Short mmCIF file of C-alpha atoms in Angstrom, two decimals:
data_model
loop_
_atom_site.label_atom_id
_atom_site.label_comp_id
_atom_site.label_asym_id
_atom_site.label_seq_id
_atom_site.Cartn_x
_atom_site.Cartn_y
_atom_site.Cartn_z
CA MET A 1 0.00 0.00 0.00
CA GLY A 2 2.39 2.65 -1.28
CA ARG A 3 0.13 5.61 -1.94
CA ASP A 4 -0.05 8.73 0.23
CA VAL A 5 -3.09 9.29 2.43
CA ASP A 6 -4.23 12.72 3.53
CA ARG A 7 -7.14 11.75 5.78
CA ALA A 8 -7.12 10.51 9.35
CA ALA A 9 -10.81 9.60 9.72
CA PHE A 10 -13.51 8.16 7.49
CA SER A 11 -17.28 8.49 7.68
CA ARG A 12 -19.96 5.85 7.14
CA GLU A 13 -20.74 7.50 3.84
CA ASP A 14 -17.09 7.17 2.82
CA ARG A 15 -17.22 3.43 3.42
CA VAL A 16 -20.48 2.91 1.55
CA ARG A 17 -19.28 4.95 -1.42
CA TYR A 18 -15.95 3.14 -1.48
CA ARG A 19 -17.55 -0.31 -1.34
CA GLN A 20 -19.78 0.59 -4.29
CA LYS A 21 -16.81 1.96 -6.21
CA VAL A 22 -14.67 -1.11 -5.54
CA ARG A 23 -17.44 -3.36 -6.86
CA ARG A 24 -17.82 -1.17 -9.93
CA CYS A 25 -14.07 -1.46 -10.53
CA LEU A 26 -14.31 -5.23 -10.13
CA ASP A 27 -17.03 -5.40 -12.79
CA VAL A 28 -14.90 -3.36 -15.18
CA PHE A 29 -11.87 -5.54 -14.46
CA ALA A 30 -13.92 -8.62 -15.41
CA LEU A 31 -14.83 -6.99 -18.73
CA MET A 32 -11.20 -6.09 -19.38
CA LEU A 33 -10.07 -9.67 -18.78
CA ASP A 34 -12.48 -10.86 -21.46
CA ASP A 35 -11.31 -8.73 -24.35
CA PHE A 36 -8.77 -6.03 -23.37
CA GLY A 37 -5.20 -5.94 -24.69
CA PHE A 38 -2.85 -6.44 -21.75
CA ASP A 39 0.88 -5.91 -22.17
CA ALA A 40 2.46 -9.38 -22.03
CA ASP A 41 4.60 -9.65 -25.16
CA ARG A 42 7.95 -9.63 -23.35
CA PRO A 43 7.42 -10.28 -19.64
CA MET A 44 9.30 -7.88 -17.42
CA THR A 45 10.55 -8.68 -13.93
CA GLY A 46 11.08 -6.46 -10.91
CA LEU A 47 12.68 -6.49 -7.46
CA GLU A 48 11.89 -4.60 -4.26
CA ILE A 49 14.21 -4.78 -1.25
CA GLU A 50 13.36 -3.49 2.21
CA LEU A 51 16.37 -2.25 4.16
CA ASN A 52 17.37 -1.61 7.77
CA LEU A 53 19.36 1.32 9.15
CA VAL A 54 21.72 0.72 12.09
CA ASP A 55 24.10 2.95 14.04
CA GLN A 56 27.72 2.24 14.93
CA SER A 57 26.62 0.03 17.84
CA ALA A 58 24.47 -2.11 15.52
CA GLU A 59 21.32 -0.68 17.09
CA PRO A 60 18.40 0.42 14.86
CA ALA A 61 18.84 4.00 13.67
CA MET A 62 15.55 5.94 13.52
CA ARG A 63 16.73 8.28 10.79
CA ASN A 64 15.15 7.30 7.48
CA ASP A 65 14.00 10.84 6.62
CA GLU A 66 17.53 12.19 7.07
CA ILE A 67 19.15 9.32 5.17
CA LEU A 68 16.63 9.53 2.30
CA ALA A 69 17.36 13.23 1.93
CA ALA A 70 21.08 12.49 1.81
CA ILE A 71 20.68 9.67 -0.72
CA ALA A 72 18.44 11.83 -2.97
CA ASP A 73 17.56 8.93 -5.26
CA PRO A 74 13.94 8.24 -6.31
CA LEU A 75 14.63 4.48 -6.28
CA PHE A 76 14.76 4.70 -2.46
CA GLN A 77 11.58 5.32 -0.48
CA THR A 78 10.32 5.27 3.08
CA GLU A 79 8.96 2.12 4.67
CA LEU A 80 6.84 1.50 7.77
CA GLY A 81 9.49 2.07 10.45
CA ARG A 82 11.83 5.01 10.87
CA PHE A 83 14.72 2.52 10.67
CA ASN A 84 13.50 1.18 7.28
CA LEU A 85 14.03 2.12 3.65
CA GLU A 86 12.91 0.46 0.43
CA LEU A 87 14.90 0.10 -2.78
CA ASN A 88 12.97 -0.48 -6.01
CA ALA A 89 15.11 -1.81 -8.84
CA ASN A 90 14.25 -0.69 -12.34
CA PRO A 91 12.15 -3.42 -14.05
CA ARG A 92 13.89 -5.40 -16.75
CA LEU A 93 14.01 -8.57 -18.81
CA ILE A 94 16.15 -11.36 -17.38
CA GLU A 95 17.06 -12.82 -20.75
CA GLY A 96 20.72 -12.68 -21.66
CA LYS A 97 22.67 -11.04 -18.85
CA GLY A 98 19.66 -9.49 -17.11
CA PHE A 99 20.69 -10.87 -13.72
CA ALA A 100 24.18 -9.43 -14.08
CA ASP A 101 22.58 -6.07 -14.89
CA TYR A 102 20.43 -6.34 -11.76
CA GLU A 103 23.52 -7.12 -9.70
CA HIS A 104 25.49 -4.21 -11.08
CA ASP A 105 22.68 -1.72 -10.52
CA LEU A 106 21.73 -2.95 -7.05
CA THR A 107 25.34 -3.04 -5.88
CA ALA A 108 25.96 0.46 -7.19
CA SER A 109 22.75 1.86 -5.63
CA LEU A 110 23.45 0.29 -2.24
CA SER A 111 27.08 1.43 -2.32
CA ARG A 112 26.07 5.04 -2.99
CA ALA A 113 23.38 4.86 -0.32
CA ASN A 114 25.79 3.42 2.23
CA ASP A 115 28.32 6.14 1.48
CA ARG A 116 25.68 8.83 2.12
CA ALA A 117 24.42 7.05 5.24
CA ALA A 118 27.96 6.76 6.62
CA ARG A 119 28.17 10.55 6.77
CA SER A 120 25.49 10.30 9.47
CA ASP A 121 27.24 7.39 11.23
CA THR A 122 24.63 4.99 9.85
CA ARG A 123 24.88 1.87 7.71
CA ILE A 124 22.42 -0.19 5.69
CA VAL A 125 21.83 -3.85 6.53
CA LEU A 126 19.94 -6.38 4.39
CA VAL A 127 18.32 -8.88 6.76
CA GLY A 128 14.86 -10.37 7.30
CA ILE A 129 14.53 -9.16 10.90
CA LEU A 130 17.10 -6.86 12.48
CA PRO A 131 18.45 -9.01 15.34
CA THR A 132 19.07 -6.09 17.72
CA LEU A 133 15.46 -4.86 17.69
CA THR A 134 13.72 -4.77 21.07
CA GLU A 135 10.17 -3.97 22.14
CA ARG A 136 11.17 -0.39 22.95
CA HIS A 137 12.12 0.15 19.30
CA LEU A 138 8.85 -1.15 17.82
CA VAL A 139 6.38 1.43 19.10
CA ALA A 140 3.99 3.81 17.36
CA ASP A 141 6.34 6.79 17.84
CA ASN A 142 8.86 5.04 15.59
CA LEU A 143 6.52 4.70 12.61
CA SER A 144 7.72 6.71 9.61
CA ALA A 145 6.52 10.29 9.41
CA ASN A 146 4.42 9.75 6.26
CA GLU A 147 0.77 10.07 7.29
CA ARG A 148 -0.28 6.94 5.40
CA TYR A 149 1.44 4.76 8.00
CA ARG A 150 -0.34 6.48 10.88
CA VAL A 151 -3.70 6.11 9.17
CA LEU A 152 -3.05 2.46 8.37
CA ASN A 153 -2.05 1.83 11.97
CA ASP A 154 -5.20 3.50 13.29
CA GLN A 155 -7.44 1.55 10.92
CA ILE A 156 -5.91 -1.87 11.68
CA VAL A 157 -5.85 -1.35 15.44
CA GLY A 158 -9.34 0.17 15.33
CA ALA A 159 -10.71 -2.76 13.32
CA ARG A 160 -9.31 -5.19 15.89
CA GLY A 161 -10.59 -3.16 18.84
CA GLU A 162 -7.89 -4.37 21.24
CA ASP A 163 -4.13 -4.85 21.54
CA ILE A 164 -2.43 -7.17 19.08
CA GLU A 165 -1.03 -10.35 20.60
CA LEU A 166 2.26 -11.81 19.38
CA ASP A 167 2.71 -15.46 20.31
CA ILE A 168 5.47 -17.26 18.38
CA ARG A 169 6.68 -20.66 19.53
CA GLY A 170 9.95 -21.80 18.02
CA VAL A 171 13.27 -22.88 19.49
CA GLU A 172 12.31 -20.38 22.21
CA ARG A 173 8.98 -18.67 22.77
CA LEU A 174 7.94 -15.05 22.45
CA ARG A 175 4.64 -13.89 23.91
CA THR A 176 3.82 -10.20 24.17
CA HIS A 177 1.25 -7.56 23.23
CA THR A 178 1.45 -4.38 21.21
CA ASP A 179 -0.90 -1.42 20.80
CA SER A 180 0.27 -0.63 17.25
CA ILE A 181 1.38 -2.30 14.02
CA ALA A 182 4.96 -1.14 14.62
CA PRO A 183 6.27 -4.74 15.02
CA GLU A 184 5.41 -5.23 11.34
CA ALA A 185 8.29 -2.86 10.58
CA ALA A 186 10.66 -5.59 11.75
CA CYS A 187 9.68 -7.65 8.68
CA THR A 188 12.03 -6.56 5.90
CA SER A 189 11.43 -8.52 2.73
CA LEU A 190 12.64 -9.20 -0.77
CA GLN A 191 9.83 -9.08 -3.31
CA PHE A 192 9.84 -10.38 -6.87
CA HIS A 193 7.49 -9.26 -9.64
CA ILE A 194 6.83 -11.18 -12.82
CA GLN A 195 4.58 -9.89 -15.58
CA VAL A 196 2.17 -12.46 -17.00
CA ALA A 197 -0.64 -12.64 -19.57
CA PRO A 198 -4.23 -12.91 -18.29
CA ASP A 199 -4.71 -16.44 -19.62
CA SER A 200 -1.57 -17.72 -17.86
CA PHE A 201 -1.87 -15.77 -14.61
CA ALA A 202 -3.55 -18.61 -12.71
CA ASP A 203 -0.79 -21.04 -13.70
CA TYR A 204 1.93 -18.68 -12.45
CA TRP A 205 0.11 -17.87 -9.21
CA ASN A 206 -0.63 -21.52 -8.47
CA ALA A 207 2.98 -22.44 -9.19
CA SER A 208 4.17 -19.62 -6.91
CA GLN A 209 2.02 -20.95 -4.10
CA ALA A 210 3.30 -24.50 -4.60
CA ILE A 211 6.98 -23.49 -4.41
CA ALA A 212 6.70 -20.91 -1.62
CA ALA A 213 7.85 -23.47 0.95
CA ALA A 214 11.02 -24.34 -0.96
CA GLN A 215 11.80 -20.65 -1.44
CA VAL A 216 11.45 -19.93 2.27
CA ALA A 217 13.44 -22.98 3.35
CA VAL A 218 16.52 -22.16 1.28
CA GLY A 219 16.20 -18.37 1.72
CA ALA A 220 15.34 -18.10 5.45
CA ASN A 221 17.16 -15.24 7.16
CA SER A 222 15.08 -14.16 10.19
CA PRO A 223 15.75 -16.42 13.21
CA PHE A 224 15.75 -13.81 16.01
CA LEU A 225 13.18 -11.37 17.39
CA TYR A 226 13.37 -9.48 20.68
CA GLY A 227 16.45 -11.48 21.61
CA ARG A 228 14.80 -14.89 21.20
CA GLN A 229 15.52 -17.60 18.66
CA LEU A 230 12.16 -18.47 17.11
CA TRP A 231 11.54 -19.75 13.56
CA ALA A 232 14.15 -19.94 10.79
CA GLU A 233 11.94 -17.38 9.02
CA THR A 234 10.23 -15.69 11.97
CA ARG A 235 9.16 -12.91 9.62
CA ILE A 236 6.32 -15.14 8.36
CA ALA A 237 4.72 -15.58 11.79
CA LEU A 238 5.39 -11.99 12.84
CA PHE A 239 3.80 -10.47 9.76
CA GLU A 240 0.77 -12.74 10.03
CA GLN A 241 0.19 -11.71 13.66
CA ALA A 242 1.25 -8.04 13.65
CA THR A 243 -1.39 -7.01 11.08
CA ASP A 244 -4.21 -9.28 12.22
CA THR A 245 -7.44 -7.28 12.45
CA ARG A 246 -9.38 -10.17 14.03
CA PRO A 247 -10.05 -10.54 17.75
CA ASP A 248 -10.21 -14.12 19.04
CA GLU A 249 -13.96 -14.42 18.43
CA LEU A 250 -13.63 -13.67 14.71
CA LYS A 251 -10.72 -16.11 14.41
CA ALA A 252 -12.93 -18.79 15.97
CA GLN A 253 -15.62 -18.03 13.38
CA GLY A 254 -13.18 -18.65 10.53
CA VAL A 255 -12.91 -15.03 9.36
CA ARG A 256 -9.97 -14.80 6.95
CA PRO A 257 -6.78 -13.01 8.08
CA ARG A 258 -5.48 -10.07 6.04
CA VAL A 259 -2.07 -11.74 5.80
CA TRP A 260 -3.18 -14.78 3.91
CA PHE A 261 -1.78 -17.79 2.12
CA GLY A 262 -5.19 -18.36 0.55
CA GLU A 263 -7.44 -21.41 0.59
CA ARG A 264 -7.63 -22.82 -2.96
CA TRP A 265 -5.99 -23.06 -6.33
CA ILE A 266 -7.39 -20.51 -8.79
CA THR A 267 -8.54 -20.54 -12.41
CA SER A 268 -8.20 -16.78 -13.06
CA ILE A 269 -6.70 -13.65 -11.53
CA PHE A 270 -10.30 -12.53 -11.11
CA ASP A 271 -10.72 -15.17 -8.37
CA LEU A 272 -8.23 -13.32 -6.16
CA PHE A 273 -9.62 -9.82 -6.65
CA GLU A 274 -13.16 -11.11 -6.15
CA GLU A 275 -12.14 -12.84 -2.89
CA ASN A 276 -10.54 -9.62 -1.68
CA VAL A 277 -13.78 -7.72 -2.25
CA ARG A 278 -16.00 -10.46 -0.83
CA TYR A 279 -14.04 -11.27 2.33
CA PHE A 280 -12.25 -8.11 3.46
CA PRO A 281 -13.82 -4.85 4.65
CA PRO A 282 -12.05 -1.69 3.47
CA LEU A 283 -9.29 -0.25 5.63
CA LEU A 284 -8.73 2.94 3.63
CA PRO A 285 -12.02 3.94 1.93
CA ILE A 286 -10.62 6.63 -0.35
CA CYS A 287 -12.45 7.30 -3.63
CA GLU A 288 -11.05 8.89 -6.76
CA SER A 289 -13.03 10.85 -9.36
CA GLU A 290 -12.60 8.37 -12.22
CA ASP A 291 -15.64 6.46 -13.44
CA PRO A 292 -14.03 3.26 -14.77
CA VAL A 293 -17.08 2.37 -16.88
CA GLU A 294 -16.93 5.68 -18.74
CA VAL A 295 -13.18 5.36 -19.28
CA LEU A 296 -13.54 1.84 -20.65
CA HIS A 297 -16.39 2.78 -22.98
CA ALA A 298 -14.35 5.73 -24.24
CA GLY A 299 -11.52 3.38 -25.21
CA GLY A 300 -9.24 4.39 -22.35
CA VAL A 301 -7.40 2.38 -19.73
CA PRO A 302 -9.15 2.57 -16.33
CA GLU A 303 -6.94 3.18 -13.32
CA LEU A 304 -9.23 1.08 -11.07
CA ALA A 305 -7.74 3.04 -8.17
CA GLU A 306 -10.13 1.82 -5.49
CA LEU A 307 -9.70 -1.84 -6.43
CA ARG A 308 -5.92 -1.47 -6.47
CA LEU A 309 -5.88 0.30 -3.10
CA HIS A 310 -8.06 -2.39 -1.56
CA ASN A 311 -5.82 -5.08 -3.03
CA GLY A 312 -2.86 -3.36 -1.39
CA THR A 313 -4.39 -3.83 2.06
CA VAL A 314 -4.80 -7.61 1.69
CA TYR A 315 -1.35 -9.05 2.29
CA ARG A 316 -1.25 -12.27 0.30
CA TRP A 317 2.13 -14.02 0.19
CA ASN A 318 1.67 -14.09 -3.58
CA ARG A 319 -0.31 -11.00 -4.48
CA PRO A 320 -2.07 -10.25 -7.78
CA VAL A 321 -1.20 -6.85 -9.26
CA TYR A 322 -2.99 -4.77 -11.91
CA ASP A 323 -0.89 -1.84 -13.06
CA ILE A 324 -0.43 0.56 -15.97
CA MET A 325 2.86 1.45 -17.61
CA ASP A 326 3.27 3.73 -20.61
CA GLY A 327 -0.49 3.73 -21.10
CA ARG A 328 -0.81 -0.07 -21.29
CA PRO A 329 -2.28 -2.24 -18.54
CA HIS A 330 -0.49 -5.35 -17.35
CA LEU A 331 -0.79 -8.06 -14.69
CA ARG A 332 1.91 -9.26 -12.31
CA VAL A 333 2.45 -11.86 -9.63
CA GLU A 334 4.12 -10.19 -6.65
CA ASN A 335 6.04 -12.87 -4.74
CA ARG A 336 6.43 -11.69 -1.12
CA VAL A 337 7.61 -14.75 0.81
CA LEU A 338 11.35 -14.05 1.15
CA PRO A 339 13.43 -11.94 3.54
CA ALA A 340 16.02 -9.39 2.47
CA GLY A 341 19.70 -10.39 2.37
CA PRO A 342 22.15 -11.71 3.19
CA THR A 343 23.94 -10.26 0.11
CA VAL A 344 23.00 -8.94 -3.30
CA VAL A 345 24.25 -12.12 -4.96
CA ASP A 346 22.27 -14.27 -2.48
CA MET A 347 19.12 -12.33 -3.31
CA LEU A 348 19.72 -12.74 -7.04
CA ALA A 349 20.25 -16.47 -6.53
CA ASN A 350 16.85 -16.49 -4.81
CA ALA A 351 15.46 -14.55 -7.77
CA ALA A 352 16.89 -16.97 -10.33
CA PHE A 353 15.49 -19.92 -8.36
CA TYR A 354 12.04 -18.32 -8.20
CA PHE A 355 11.77 -17.02 -11.78
CA GLY A 356 13.13 -20.23 -13.29
CA LEU A 357 11.12 -22.57 -11.10
CA VAL A 358 7.83 -20.72 -11.44
CA ARG A 359 8.11 -20.68 -15.22
CA GLY A 360 9.11 -24.34 -15.37
CA LEU A 361 6.15 -25.43 -13.25
CA ALA A 362 3.63 -22.99 -14.77
CA GLU A 363 4.35 -24.34 -18.25
CA ALA A 364 4.62 -28.04 -17.29
CA ASP A 365 2.40 -30.52 -19.12
CA ARG A 366 0.96 -31.79 -15.84
CA PRO A 367 0.44 -28.94 -13.34
CA ILE A 368 1.91 -29.48 -9.89
CA TRP A 369 -1.31 -28.10 -8.36
CA SER A 370 -3.23 -30.98 -9.90
CA GLN A 371 -1.11 -33.33 -7.78
CA LEU A 372 -0.54 -31.33 -4.56
CA THR A 373 -3.45 -30.34 -2.34
CA PHE A 374 -3.67 -26.67 -1.43
CA SER A 375 -3.67 -27.55 2.28
CA SER A 376 -0.40 -29.45 1.78
CA ALA A 377 1.14 -26.41 0.08
CA GLU A 378 0.16 -24.26 3.05
CA GLU A 379 1.44 -26.80 5.58
CA ASN A 380 4.71 -26.99 3.64
CA PHE A 381 4.99 -23.19 3.74
CA HIS A 382 4.75 -22.96 7.51
CA ALA A 383 6.96 -26.02 8.06
CA ALA A 384 9.65 -24.35 5.94
CA ALA A 385 9.31 -21.08 7.85
CA ARG A 386 9.73 -22.91 11.15
CA ARG A 387 12.65 -25.17 10.28
CA GLY A 388 14.33 -23.69 7.22
CA MET A 389 16.91 -26.03 5.73
CA ASP A 390 15.85 -28.79 8.15
CA ALA A 391 12.23 -28.79 6.96
CA ILE A 392 10.47 -31.93 5.78
CA LEU A 393 7.96 -31.20 3.01
CA HIS A 394 5.26 -33.21 1.28
CA TRP A 395 5.69 -33.53 -2.49
CA PRO A 396 3.79 -35.56 -5.09
CA ARG A 397 5.27 -39.01 -5.79
CA LEU A 398 7.93 -38.46 -3.10
CA GLY A 399 5.78 -38.23 0.01
CA GLU A 400 7.61 -36.70 2.99
CA VAL A 401 11.04 -35.53 1.81
CA PRO A 402 13.82 -33.30 3.23
CA VAL A 403 13.65 -29.94 1.51
CA THR A 404 17.33 -30.10 0.55
CA THR A 405 16.74 -33.40 -1.27
CA LEU A 406 13.67 -31.98 -3.01
CA VAL A 407 15.56 -28.90 -4.18
CA LEU A 408 18.67 -30.77 -5.34
CA ASP A 409 16.97 -33.67 -7.08
CA VAL A 410 13.74 -32.14 -8.40
CA LEU A 411 13.44 -28.36 -8.26
CA LEU A 412 16.86 -27.12 -9.41
CA PRO A 413 16.65 -28.95 -12.76
CA ILE A 414 13.19 -27.45 -13.32
CA ALA A 415 14.51 -23.98 -12.41
CA ALA A 416 17.41 -24.38 -14.84
CA ALA A 417 15.03 -25.30 -17.66
CA GLY A 418 12.81 -22.34 -16.78
CA LEU A 419 15.75 -19.93 -16.96
CA ASP A 420 16.67 -21.42 -20.33
CA ALA A 421 13.13 -20.67 -21.50
CA PHE A 422 13.62 -17.04 -20.43
CA GLY A 423 16.84 -16.94 -22.47
CA VAL A 424 19.18 -16.45 -19.48
CA VAL A 425 22.80 -17.08 -20.47
CA SER A 426 24.10 -20.40 -19.16
CA ALA A 427 26.94 -18.86 -17.14
CA GLU A 428 24.52 -16.70 -15.12
CA ARG A 429 22.08 -19.58 -14.73
CA ASP A 430 24.77 -21.90 -13.39
CA ARG A 431 26.39 -19.27 -11.16
CA LEU A 432 23.16 -18.30 -9.41
CA LEU A 433 21.52 -21.70 -9.15
CA GLY A 434 24.89 -23.02 -7.97
CA ILE A 435 24.50 -20.82 -4.89
CA ILE A 436 21.17 -22.48 -4.10
CA GLU A 437 22.79 -25.89 -4.63
CA GLN A 438 25.65 -25.09 -2.25
CA ARG A 439 23.26 -23.85 0.43
CA CYS A 440 21.54 -27.22 0.27
CA ARG A 441 24.82 -29.18 0.34
CA THR A 442 26.29 -27.18 3.24
CA GLY A 443 23.00 -26.73 5.11
CA ARG A 444 23.76 -23.04 5.49
CA ASN A 445 21.47 -20.15 4.59
CA GLY A 446 21.24 -16.80 6.37
CA ALA A 447 19.25 -18.17 9.29
CA ALA A 448 21.67 -21.06 9.83
CA TRP A 449 24.68 -18.70 9.75
CA GLN A 450 23.06 -16.28 12.21
CA THR A 451 22.14 -18.97 14.74
CA ALA A 452 25.55 -20.68 14.48
CA THR A 453 27.36 -17.38 14.98
CA VAL A 454 25.25 -16.43 18.02
CA TRP A 455 25.73 -19.91 19.48
CA SER A 456 29.51 -19.60 19.02
CA ALA A 457 29.60 -16.12 20.58
CA GLU A 458 27.63 -17.27 23.61
CA ARG A 459 29.77 -20.37 24.24
CA HIS A 460 33.23 -19.40 23.03
CA ARG A 461 33.20 -15.67 23.83
CA ASN A 462 31.03 -15.95 26.95
CA LEU A 463 28.70 -13.23 25.68
CA ASP A 464 25.12 -12.90 26.87
CA ARG A 465 22.40 -13.08 24.22
CA ARG A 466 22.14 -9.35 23.59
CA ALA A 467 25.91 -8.93 23.24
CA ALA A 468 26.08 -12.04 21.05
CA LEU A 469 23.39 -10.65 18.73
CA ARG A 470 25.22 -7.33 18.44
CA HIS A 471 28.50 -9.13 17.71
CA MET A 472 26.80 -11.32 15.11
CA LEU A 473 25.17 -8.36 13.37
CA GLN A 474 28.45 -6.44 13.18
CA CYS A 475 30.10 -9.48 11.56
CA TYR A 476 27.10 -9.90 9.28
CA ALA A 477 27.26 -6.29 8.09
CA GLU A 478 30.95 -6.58 7.24
CA LEU A 479 30.56 -9.88 5.40
CA GLN A 480 27.56 -8.49 3.53
CA ARG A 481 29.74 -5.83 1.96
CA SER A 482 31.93 -8.53 0.39
CA ASN A 483 28.95 -9.79 -1.67
CA GLU A 484 30.18 -13.35 -1.15
CA PRO A 485 27.27 -15.82 -0.76
CA VAL A 486 26.33 -16.68 2.80
CA HIS A 487 27.16 -20.38 2.52
CA THR A 488 30.85 -19.33 2.26
CA TRP A 489 30.82 -17.11 5.35
CA PRO A 490 32.98 -18.21 8.29
CA VAL A 491 31.38 -18.66 11.71
CA ASP A 492 33.31 -16.60 14.24
#
C-alpha cells in the first residue's frame, strides 16, 4: 500500500461509497479480462528490497528521513518504520545477462546509499529481521513520518478493537502484546514481480504458491526477534500476527486473516480480486473521481484506483497486481515470501530460483497443483518457515522428503530449464543456481549462519544473548559488503 493518504478519519458515507466503487471497478476488471489488450509480449521482472538502518553500535537508527534526503535517489523510499528504507530496482528482462545487470545496478545503488548514510554514522543492513530490535524500538512513535502509516495503523488497530497479541513458539517462545502495528516494521522482505498474460496468470500464481515453501526454506534469514531464537523465518509468523485485524472471536468463526496464504488453487486472476472484495472490509475507503465504466467505454485504460488500493491492504504471500505502464495495462504476480539479504548475490540467486522454477512449473504438461493439495502447500509453507533447511515437506510421488533433497533432485533442474526458457545465459544460470545448490549441500542459509554465529559467541566468547546478537550483526554487516554468498561465510 504505497500511496499517500491525507485523511485521518472516514465516515460511514465514505465506506459505503468506497464499497460501491470497488465493486464497480471489479465489474470493469472482469470486462477487461475478457477482451482487453494487456501488455504481455515480453514479460518484465522487478525487485523490491526493504532495508534496515543501524548505528555504529548495531542498534536500529531511527533516521530514514535524514538518510533519504542524503541519498536523494527516487529508487529509495520510506517504509513503515523510521529505521526502514525500500529500494525499487528498475524493471527489466532477465534474458541474456539481465541478472548481471540487476547485480550491477543494485550493488551500485546500495554502495552510494551506504556512502551517504555513513556521513550520518549509519549503515544499511539487508536482513529479514534486524536481530538487535527490542520492544522499545517497535512502538507507534517510531513509525515513519508519512501520514499513510499512521492512518493504516489506526485503521488496523481500530478494526481489531484491542491490543495485538504476538505469540510465536519456536526454538524459544515469544509472547507479548502491542498497541500498534509497529512490530510489522521488523519484517524486511525481498519481493519479486513477474509480468504475465491474463490467460496464464492462474498457472503462475498456483505455481508460486506451490513453491513458496522451498523458497522460504533455502532463503530463510530471520531467526531472532526481541532477543529470542524463534523460527528460521520468523518474519512469516510476525507479519501474520502483527497485522491481524481479528479478535479471538472472529478467528474462531473462521474469518480470513489479512495476511493470507489463501485457501484454494485458482482458475483466473479474477478469483483473487473477487475474494478480496468479498471477504475483506475496506481499511482505507478513499475514492477517486474516475468512473471506470466511462473510461472503458471511451476506449481508455481505467486506473481502477479503489480496487488497487483495496488489493494493497490484503497481504497475500503471492499478491495479484494490476498496473499501468506507458499507457498499457499489465498483470503481475508479486512474490512476497522471502526476507532481504544476506547479500546482493544471495538475493539474485533467490530470484533466479524463483523465476526459473515458477516458469518451469507454470508451463509443465501436468500442473503441480493438480497433484498437490492446497492444504499441503500451506502446511509446507509454515513447516519451511519454522525449520528452514531442516524442513520436511510433502511432495507428489515423493511423500515426505527433506527440503534439501527436493531442491537438489527435483526443483533445481526445473529452475534451470525455466531460466533457459527465459533466455538467461548459461553462465549466469549456473552461477546463481549453484549458490542455491551449495546452500543445500552445506546446510547453510542466512538463518543457519546467524544462529551458528550467536551460538559460538555465547559459548566461546562468553557473551550474553544481547551482546552475542550485536556481535553477530556487526560481523554480518561486514561480510555483507563482500557480496560473497552466505554459505561461504565463516562462523566466528
